[in-house]
């Protein structure tokens, strides 16, 4: 019986010793494990339909996975007129992934298991810049987290890292941040050399989109846009039931479309970007300007050190308590976001737009002005066919995107390895 998934996975040398029938069975088992990881507990009939195999074949594969200590019975499902079906899922703590979410002013680290449970997490206050050194720091913080969680390093399957900036997952490079750490290797290569694990790096908005696609409101939908509204503004694109990253991996730089002629200088080097007018950074800047100009608000009661560290959550809390100035500032941000979203609707014609991130926590204070702007700037026939919903995944969506990205890579490598040996 295997102790964890790593013991079950197979090397090229081990595959070469199997016959063709054994290789095909192993391939089916890997696909079932991936399916259970992504969808949770399910029935034998569901596996049959999903992989087009007979009930006896599916049950035999499940029983073999049970004997290997990979799959366990999880109870009974709903009856559809007959006997309630048995449900099967992955064994608890079958594997762990270290997921790291880097924001502009903080870094969140978490250990997540195969059933999507966060077992340990920690947040580090750390501001990033183009030439920040990050690899060794993340490794040190990660080892501390694993030690506190009593999880050994060899139990970790891989590391998923989401970060802001122009990130090419395929090349393993960030073209905006950590530039000094990417020569002569890619940033991903440097992480893998340090962590001694498979590493996937991806843009934070795409990580959140991946989580929505696999776990959230975008499940089983074909045309969805995921708008990440944190310190910056990002976009994840799902079209035709697939996530799209573009030719260079940079698709979705929604925050850098020009919105204001001769506007403020953006960190991307251009002026008037949407991010400078309708993001967490813009909200905090506009609120500070208003308070300094003498606006009446409960936020005036902030101490000097609190004022310097003002963040969107504080402003949203004030709005929820009825602070009209905070409400007005969120409304201004929402109207500008809504104008940008109207452009996206007319380009992509999505069935659903999911709003996620810190600013989405303002709920009606941000969704109402977005809808108002859409009424003004979007063609009615398109707007009426697009739903706007708030994410249900909470503030850990990018962390979940990290574990999905790592495990999908590992499963893909196993599938490709086995397929290459099947005659």
Short mmCIF file of C-alpha atoms in Angstrom, two decimals:
data_model
loop_
_atom_site.label_atom_id
_atom_site.label_comp_id
_atom_site.label_asym_id
_atom_site.label_seq_id
_atom_site.Cartn_x
_atom_site.Cartn_y
_atom_site.Cartn_z
CA UNK A 1 0.00 0.00 0.00
CA UNK A 2 1.36 3.40 -0.99
CA UNK A 3 1.77 6.06 1.69
CA UNK A 4 1.20 8.96 -0.70
CA UNK A 5 0.75 9.83 -4.35
CA UNK A 6 4.49 10.23 -4.95
CA UNK A 7 4.97 6.51 -4.23
CA UNK A 8 2.27 5.67 -6.77
CA UNK A 9 3.64 7.76 -9.65
CA UNK A 10 5.87 5.94 -12.07
CA UNK A 11 9.21 6.65 -13.73
CA UNK A 12 10.18 6.10 -17.37
CA UNK A 13 12.29 3.11 -16.37
CA UNK A 14 9.38 1.56 -14.44
CA UNK A 15 6.96 2.12 -17.34
CA UNK A 16 9.34 0.34 -19.74
CA UNK A 17 9.03 -2.81 -17.60
CA UNK A 18 5.23 -2.91 -17.94
CA UNK A 19 3.38 -4.59 -20.78
CA UNK A 20 0.92 -2.67 -22.97
CA UNK A 21 -2.17 -3.74 -20.99
CA UNK A 22 -0.57 -2.68 -17.69
CA UNK A 23 0.42 0.69 -19.16
CA UNK A 24 -3.14 1.35 -20.34
CA UNK A 25 -4.53 0.42 -16.91
CA UNK A 26 -2.07 2.74 -15.19
CA UNK A 27 -3.06 5.54 -17.59
CA UNK A 28 -6.73 5.03 -16.69
CA UNK A 29 -5.88 5.13 -12.99
CA UNK A 30 -3.99 8.42 -13.34
CA UNK A 31 -6.97 9.93 -15.16
CA UNK A 32 -9.33 8.76 -12.39
CA UNK A 33 -7.06 10.23 -9.68
CA UNK A 34 -6.97 13.57 -11.53
CA UNK A 35 -10.76 13.51 -11.95
CA UNK A 36 -11.30 12.89 -8.22
CA UNK A 37 -8.83 15.65 -7.34
CA UNK A 38 -10.61 18.21 -9.51
CA UNK A 39 -14.24 17.21 -8.92
CA UNK A 40 -14.25 15.59 -5.48
CA UNK A 41 -16.07 12.41 -4.50
CA UNK A 42 -18.02 10.69 -7.25
CA UNK A 43 -19.72 7.41 -8.20
CA UNK A 44 -18.62 4.46 -10.29
CA UNK A 45 -21.29 5.36 -12.88
CA UNK A 46 -19.87 8.89 -13.21
CA UNK A 47 -16.38 7.49 -13.85
CA UNK A 48 -17.81 5.13 -16.47
CA UNK A 49 -19.49 8.01 -18.31
CA UNK A 50 -16.49 10.30 -17.95
CA UNK A 51 -13.94 7.83 -19.34
CA UNK A 52 -16.19 5.67 -21.54
CA UNK A 53 -15.43 2.38 -19.77
CA UNK A 54 -17.75 -0.41 -18.64
CA UNK A 55 -19.06 -0.62 -15.07
CA UNK A 56 -17.00 -3.77 -14.28
CA UNK A 57 -13.82 -2.18 -15.69
CA UNK A 58 -14.37 1.04 -13.73
CA UNK A 59 -15.10 -0.87 -10.51
CA UNK A 60 -11.99 -3.00 -10.97
CA UNK A 61 -9.83 0.13 -11.39
CA UNK A 62 -11.42 1.73 -8.31
CA UNK A 63 -10.83 -1.41 -6.25
CA UNK A 64 -7.17 -1.48 -7.32
CA UNK A 65 -6.82 2.18 -6.31
CA UNK A 66 -8.47 1.34 -2.96
CA UNK A 67 -5.98 -1.49 -2.40
CA UNK A 68 -3.14 0.89 -3.23
CA UNK A 69 -4.37 3.32 -0.55
CA UNK A 70 -5.19 6.05 -3.08
CA UNK A 71 -9.00 5.95 -3.09
CA UNK A 72 -11.45 5.42 -0.22
CA UNK A 73 -15.21 5.04 0.01
CA UNK A 74 -16.81 8.35 1.01
CA UNK A 75 -20.41 7.31 1.69
CA UNK A 76 -23.49 7.18 -0.51
CA UNK A 77 -24.82 9.52 -3.16
CA UNK A 78 -28.39 10.53 -3.97
CA UNK A 79 -30.72 7.85 -5.25
CA UNK A 80 -32.21 8.24 -8.71
CA UNK A 81 -34.94 5.69 -8.19
CA UNK A 82 -32.85 2.72 -7.11
CA UNK A 83 -30.13 1.90 -4.63
CA UNK A 84 -28.01 4.84 -3.50
CA UNK A 85 -24.64 4.70 -5.30
CA UNK A 86 -21.37 4.39 -3.40
CA UNK A 87 -19.19 7.51 -3.61
CA UNK A 88 -15.41 7.35 -3.90
CA UNK A 89 -12.77 10.00 -3.30
CA UNK A 90 -9.07 10.45 -2.63
CA UNK A 91 -7.63 9.37 0.70
CA UNK A 92 -7.12 12.21 3.17
CA UNK A 93 -3.62 13.75 3.04
CA UNK A 94 -2.70 11.72 -0.05
CA UNK A 95 -0.52 14.62 -1.16
CA UNK A 96 0.31 18.23 -0.28
CA UNK A 97 1.20 21.26 -2.38
CA UNK A 98 2.86 24.46 -1.22
CA UNK A 99 0.93 27.37 -2.71
CA UNK A 100 2.24 30.94 -2.59
CA UNK A 101 0.34 34.09 -3.53
CA UNK A 102 2.43 37.23 -3.95
CA UNK A 103 0.62 40.57 -3.73
CA UNK A 104 2.06 44.06 -4.04
CA UNK A 105 2.43 44.52 -0.29
CA UNK A 106 2.21 41.03 1.18
CA UNK A 107 2.94 37.36 0.51
CA UNK A 108 0.64 34.53 1.60
CA UNK A 109 1.99 30.98 1.93
CA UNK A 110 -0.20 27.91 2.46
CA UNK A 111 0.04 24.12 2.57
CA UNK A 112 -2.99 22.60 0.83
CA UNK A 113 -3.91 18.92 0.68
CA UNK A 114 -5.53 16.90 -2.10
CA UNK A 115 -9.02 17.58 -0.72
CA UNK A 116 -8.43 21.35 -1.02
CA UNK A 117 -8.05 21.89 2.72
CA UNK A 118 -5.62 24.61 3.83
CA UNK A 119 -3.65 22.92 6.62
CA UNK A 120 -1.34 25.83 7.47
CA UNK A 121 -0.86 29.37 6.23
CA UNK A 122 1.13 32.49 6.95
CA UNK A 123 1.15 36.03 5.63
CA UNK A 124 4.36 38.06 5.33
CA UNK A 125 4.33 41.83 4.92
CA UNK A 126 6.67 42.51 2.02
CA UNK A 127 6.52 45.13 -0.74
CA UNK A 128 7.71 44.02 -4.17
CA UNK A 129 9.72 46.00 -6.72
CA UNK A 130 11.14 45.09 -10.15
CA UNK A 131 14.47 44.03 -8.66
CA UNK A 132 13.26 42.39 -5.44
CA UNK A 133 15.09 39.24 -4.38
CA UNK A 134 12.51 36.61 -3.59
CA UNK A 135 13.59 32.99 -4.11
CA UNK A 136 15.70 32.48 -0.97
CA UNK A 137 13.23 34.43 1.19
CA UNK A 138 10.29 32.33 0.01
CA UNK A 139 12.25 29.15 0.65
CA UNK A 140 13.07 30.20 4.22
CA UNK A 141 9.47 31.19 4.98
CA UNK A 142 8.20 27.97 3.39
CA UNK A 143 10.46 25.78 5.53
CA UNK A 144 9.23 27.58 8.66
CA UNK A 145 5.62 26.99 7.60
CA UNK A 146 6.22 23.28 6.92
CA UNK A 147 7.99 22.87 10.25
CA UNK A 148 5.10 24.49 12.14
CA UNK A 149 2.61 22.33 10.22
CA UNK A 150 4.68 19.20 10.98
CA UNK A 151 4.83 18.33 7.29
CA UNK A 152 8.09 17.04 5.84
CA UNK A 153 9.56 18.61 2.75
CA UNK A 154 9.51 15.26 0.91
CA UNK A 155 5.71 15.12 1.36
CA UNK A 156 5.29 18.19 -0.86
CA UNK A 157 4.43 17.37 -4.49
CA UNK A 158 5.30 20.78 -5.87
CA UNK A 159 5.08 24.55 -5.48
CA UNK A 160 2.53 26.82 -7.15
CA UNK A 161 3.32 30.55 -7.17
CA UNK A 162 0.94 33.29 -8.32
CA UNK A 163 2.27 36.81 -8.73
CA UNK A 164 1.47 40.14 -10.36
CA UNK A 165 3.15 41.26 -13.56
CA UNK A 166 3.66 39.98 -17.09
CA UNK A 167 4.18 36.29 -16.37
CA UNK A 168 4.85 33.62 -18.99
CA UNK A 169 4.07 30.29 -17.32
CA UNK A 170 5.50 28.37 -20.27
CA UNK A 171 8.84 30.22 -20.16
CA UNK A 172 8.81 30.42 -16.37
CA UNK A 173 9.56 34.14 -16.42
CA UNK A 174 8.14 37.32 -14.94
CA UNK A 175 8.86 40.25 -17.24
CA UNK A 176 7.83 42.87 -14.66
CA UNK A 177 9.23 41.78 -11.27
CA UNK A 178 12.22 39.85 -9.87
CA UNK A 179 14.30 40.69 -12.91
CA UNK A 180 17.67 40.25 -11.19
CA UNK A 181 16.75 36.67 -10.19
CA UNK A 182 16.08 35.54 -13.77
CA UNK A 183 19.60 35.64 -15.19
CA UNK A 184 20.86 33.37 -16.63
CA UNK A 185 18.01 30.98 -15.72
CA UNK A 186 14.28 31.55 -15.74
CA UNK A 187 12.62 32.46 -12.43
CA UNK A 188 10.90 29.06 -12.38
CA UNK A 189 14.26 27.28 -12.88
CA UNK A 190 15.75 29.18 -9.97
CA UNK A 191 12.79 28.24 -7.76
CA UNK A 192 13.12 24.58 -8.78
CA UNK A 193 16.85 24.57 -8.07
CA UNK A 194 16.19 25.97 -4.59
CA UNK A 195 13.02 24.06 -3.62
CA UNK A 196 14.04 20.80 -5.38
CA UNK A 197 10.39 20.45 -6.45
CA UNK A 198 8.32 21.01 -9.60
CA UNK A 199 7.33 24.70 -9.66
CA UNK A 200 4.67 26.53 -11.65
CA UNK A 201 4.59 30.33 -11.72
CA UNK A 202 1.60 32.18 -13.12
CA UNK A 203 -0.02 35.59 -13.17
CA UNK A 204 -2.25 36.15 -10.14
CA UNK A 205 -5.38 36.90 -12.18
CA UNK A 206 -4.92 33.73 -14.24
CA UNK A 207 -4.41 31.74 -11.05
CA UNK A 208 -7.74 33.03 -9.70
CA UNK A 209 -9.35 32.25 -13.06
CA UNK A 210 -8.03 28.69 -12.95
CA UNK A 211 -9.56 28.22 -9.49
CA UNK A 212 -12.92 29.53 -10.74
CA UNK A 213 -12.69 27.26 -13.79
CA UNK A 214 -12.06 24.12 -11.74
CA UNK A 215 -13.80 24.82 -8.39
CA UNK A 216 -15.90 27.95 -8.69
CA UNK A 217 -18.74 29.57 -10.61
CA UNK A 218 -17.08 28.96 -14.00
CA UNK A 219 -17.28 25.16 -13.62
CA UNK A 220 -19.02 23.55 -16.62
CA UNK A 221 -19.35 26.92 -18.38
CA UNK A 222 -17.82 27.76 -21.75
CA UNK A 223 -17.49 31.55 -22.01
CA UNK A 224 -16.54 33.32 -18.80
CA UNK A 225 -14.40 36.30 -17.83
CA UNK A 226 -12.89 36.51 -14.34
CA UNK A 227 -12.05 40.06 -13.23
CA UNK A 228 -9.53 40.23 -10.39
CA UNK A 229 -9.89 43.47 -8.45
CA UNK A 230 -7.11 43.77 -5.89
CA UNK A 231 -4.35 46.39 -5.70
CA UNK A 232 -4.29 46.03 -9.49
CA UNK A 233 -6.87 44.89 -12.05
CA UNK A 234 -6.47 41.61 -13.93
CA UNK A 235 -8.42 39.38 -16.25
CA UNK A 236 -8.74 35.63 -16.78
CA UNK A 237 -10.32 34.46 -20.03
CA UNK A 238 -12.31 31.24 -20.53
CA UNK A 239 -13.61 30.83 -24.08
CA UNK A 240 -15.01 27.67 -25.65
CA UNK A 241 -14.53 25.83 -22.34
CA UNK A 242 -10.77 26.49 -22.26
CA UNK A 243 -8.57 29.02 -20.52
CA UNK A 244 -6.72 31.31 -22.91
CA UNK A 245 -3.33 32.87 -22.22
CA UNK A 246 -2.41 34.25 -25.64
CA UNK A 247 0.64 33.71 -27.82
CA UNK A 248 3.11 34.89 -25.17
CA UNK A 249 1.08 34.04 -22.08
CA UNK A 250 0.16 37.68 -21.48
CA UNK A 251 -3.53 37.74 -22.50
CA UNK A 252 -5.76 39.52 -20.00
CA UNK A 253 -3.78 42.68 -19.17
CA UNK A 254 -7.10 44.40 -18.64
CA UNK A 255 -5.67 46.91 -16.16
CA UNK A 256 -3.43 48.43 -18.83
CA UNK A 257 -6.00 49.44 -21.42
CA UNK A 258 -5.87 53.26 -21.84
CA UNK A 259 -8.87 54.94 -20.19
CA UNK A 260 -7.79 58.57 -19.60
CA UNK A 261 -5.98 60.85 -22.02
CA UNK A 262 -2.72 62.11 -20.46
CA UNK A 263 -3.65 60.45 -17.16
CA UNK A 264 -1.37 59.39 -14.32
CA UNK A 265 1.84 57.54 -15.13
CA UNK A 266 1.38 53.80 -14.61
CA UNK A 267 4.16 51.45 -13.49
CA UNK A 268 3.93 49.85 -16.96
CA UNK A 269 5.30 53.10 -18.42
CA UNK A 270 2.09 54.31 -20.08
CA UNK A 271 -0.32 57.01 -18.90
CA UNK A 272 -4.01 56.78 -18.14
CA UNK A 273 -4.27 52.99 -17.65
CA UNK A 274 -7.47 51.61 -16.14
CA UNK A 275 -5.41 50.35 -13.19
CA UNK A 276 -4.54 53.96 -12.27
CA UNK A 277 -8.24 54.85 -12.19
CA UNK A 278 -10.10 51.76 -10.98
CA UNK A 279 -8.01 49.52 -8.73
CA UNK A 280 -7.18 49.10 -5.06
CA UNK A 281 -4.20 51.42 -5.56
CA UNK A 282 -6.46 54.02 -7.20
CA UNK A 283 -9.09 53.71 -4.45
CA UNK A 284 -6.56 54.27 -1.67
CA UNK A 285 -4.97 57.20 -3.54
CA UNK A 286 -8.33 58.89 -4.21
CA UNK A 287 -9.46 58.43 -0.59
CA UNK A 288 -6.23 59.95 0.74
CA UNK A 289 -6.59 62.90 -1.65
CA UNK A 290 -10.17 63.43 -0.51
CA UNK A 291 -9.29 63.30 3.19
CA UNK A 292 -6.41 65.73 2.68
CA UNK A 293 -8.84 68.06 0.84
CA UNK A 294 -11.13 68.10 3.90
CA UNK A 295 -13.79 65.51 3.03
CA UNK A 296 -15.94 64.45 5.98
CA UNK A 297 -15.51 60.77 6.79
CA UNK A 298 -15.05 58.38 9.66
CA UNK A 299 -11.71 57.60 7.99
CA UNK A 300 -10.46 60.95 9.31
CA UNK A 301 -10.19 59.24 12.69
CA UNK A 302 -7.34 57.01 11.50
CA UNK A 303 -4.08 57.45 13.34
CA UNK A 304 -1.11 58.65 11.29
CA UNK A 305 0.48 55.19 11.00
CA UNK A 306 -2.89 53.67 10.05
CA UNK A 307 -3.39 56.39 7.46
CA UNK A 308 -0.04 55.58 5.86
CA UNK A 309 -0.96 51.90 5.69
CA UNK A 310 -4.51 52.52 4.43
CA UNK A 311 -5.80 49.59 2.34
CA UNK A 312 -9.03 48.82 0.43
CA UNK A 313 -10.47 46.64 3.21
CA UNK A 314 -10.56 49.58 5.64
CA UNK A 315 -12.43 51.72 3.09
CA UNK A 316 -14.89 48.90 2.37
CA UNK A 317 -15.54 48.48 6.12
CA UNK A 318 -16.29 52.20 6.36
CA UNK A 319 -18.73 51.94 3.44
CA UNK A 320 -20.50 49.00 5.08
CA UNK A 321 -20.97 51.18 8.17
CA UNK A 322 -22.66 53.87 6.07
CA UNK A 323 -19.73 56.24 5.47
CA UNK A 324 -20.95 58.26 2.46
CA UNK A 325 -17.47 59.39 1.39
CA UNK A 326 -16.26 55.78 1.25
CA UNK A 327 -19.40 54.76 -0.65
CA UNK A 328 -18.86 57.58 -3.16
CA UNK A 329 -15.23 56.59 -3.72
CA UNK A 330 -16.21 52.96 -4.36
CA UNK A 331 -18.94 54.16 -6.71
CA UNK A 332 -16.41 56.20 -8.69
CA UNK A 333 -14.11 53.20 -8.98
CA UNK A 334 -17.06 50.98 -9.96
CA UNK A 335 -18.21 53.29 -12.75
CA UNK A 336 -14.76 53.25 -14.34
CA UNK A 337 -14.46 49.49 -13.94
CA UNK A 338 -17.92 49.12 -15.47
CA UNK A 339 -16.87 51.12 -18.52
CA UNK A 340 -13.90 48.79 -19.00
CA UNK A 341 -16.10 45.71 -18.46
CA UNK A 342 -18.57 47.03 -21.09
CA UNK A 343 -15.70 46.97 -23.61
CA UNK A 344 -14.88 43.37 -22.66
CA UNK A 345 -18.51 42.29 -23.05
CA UNK A 346 -18.66 43.71 -26.55
CA UNK A 347 -15.42 41.95 -27.52
CA UNK A 348 -15.96 38.53 -25.87
CA UNK A 349 -19.77 38.23 -25.47
CA UNK A 350 -19.39 36.11 -22.27
CA UNK A 351 -22.23 34.28 -20.54
CA UNK A 352 -20.81 35.17 -17.12
CA UNK A 353 -18.42 37.67 -15.55
CA UNK A 354 -17.05 36.75 -12.12
CA UNK A 355 -15.73 39.53 -9.89
CA UNK A 356 -13.11 38.45 -7.36
CA UNK A 357 -10.46 40.00 -5.12
CA UNK A 358 -10.39 42.61 -2.37
CA UNK A 359 -12.56 45.17 -4.15
CA UNK A 360 -15.25 42.56 -4.84
CA UNK A 361 -15.75 42.35 -1.06
CA UNK A 362 -17.51 45.74 -1.33
CA UNK A 363 -20.42 43.78 -2.86
CA UNK A 364 -23.32 46.08 -3.82
CA UNK A 365 -21.17 49.18 -3.39
CA UNK A 366 -19.10 48.03 -6.36
CA UNK A 367 -21.58 45.91 -8.36
CA UNK A 368 -24.26 48.63 -8.53
CA UNK A 369 -22.03 51.29 -10.19
CA UNK A 370 -20.57 48.60 -12.48
CA UNK A 371 -24.09 47.73 -13.65
CA UNK A 372 -24.89 51.43 -14.10
CA UNK A 373 -21.81 51.90 -16.28
CA UNK A 374 -22.69 48.81 -18.31
CA UNK A 375 -26.17 50.25 -18.92
CA UNK A 376 -24.52 53.38 -20.29
CA UNK A 377 -21.67 51.94 -22.34
CA UNK A 378 -22.72 48.43 -23.41
CA UNK A 379 -25.07 47.37 -26.20
CA UNK A 380 -28.28 46.19 -24.55
CA UNK A 381 -28.49 42.91 -26.50
CA UNK A 382 -25.06 41.91 -25.21
CA UNK A 383 -25.45 43.22 -21.66
CA UNK A 384 -28.72 41.39 -21.09
CA UNK A 385 -27.12 38.04 -21.98
CA UNK A 386 -24.22 38.49 -19.52
CA UNK A 387 -24.54 37.73 -15.82
CA UNK A 388 -22.34 39.48 -13.25
CA UNK A 389 -21.62 37.47 -10.09
CA UNK A 390 -19.30 37.73 -7.11
CA UNK A 391 -16.85 34.89 -6.57
CA UNK A 392 -17.79 32.31 -3.95
CA UNK A 393 -14.20 31.11 -3.40
CA UNK A 394 -13.26 33.83 -0.93
CA UNK A 395 -9.85 35.46 -0.61
CA UNK A 396 -7.88 32.25 -1.25
CA UNK A 397 -8.76 31.74 -4.91
CA UNK A 398 -5.20 32.36 -6.14
CA UNK A 399 -3.86 29.87 -3.59
CA UNK A 400 -6.24 27.24 -4.93
CA UNK A 401 -5.15 28.15 -8.46
CA UNK A 402 -1.59 27.35 -7.40
CA UNK A 403 -2.31 23.78 -6.32
CA UNK A 404 -4.39 23.12 -9.45
CA UNK A 405 -1.63 24.38 -11.75
CA UNK A 406 1.03 22.21 -10.08
CA UNK A 407 -1.05 19.03 -10.04
CA UNK A 408 -2.31 19.45 -13.60
CA UNK A 409 1.32 19.69 -14.72
CA UNK A 410 2.27 16.56 -12.75
CA UNK A 411 -0.70 14.58 -14.10
CA UNK A 412 0.02 15.77 -17.66
CA UNK A 413 3.64 14.65 -17.39
CA UNK A 414 2.57 11.19 -16.19
CA UNK A 415 -0.01 10.84 -18.97
CA UNK A 416 2.47 11.91 -21.66
CA UNK A 417 5.13 9.58 -20.24
CA UNK A 418 2.81 6.56 -20.35
CA UNK A 419 1.33 7.41 -23.77
CA UNK A 420 4.81 7.63 -25.26
CA UNK A 421 5.41 3.98 -24.24
CA UNK A 422 2.08 2.52 -25.42
CA UNK A 423 2.42 0.60 -28.68
#
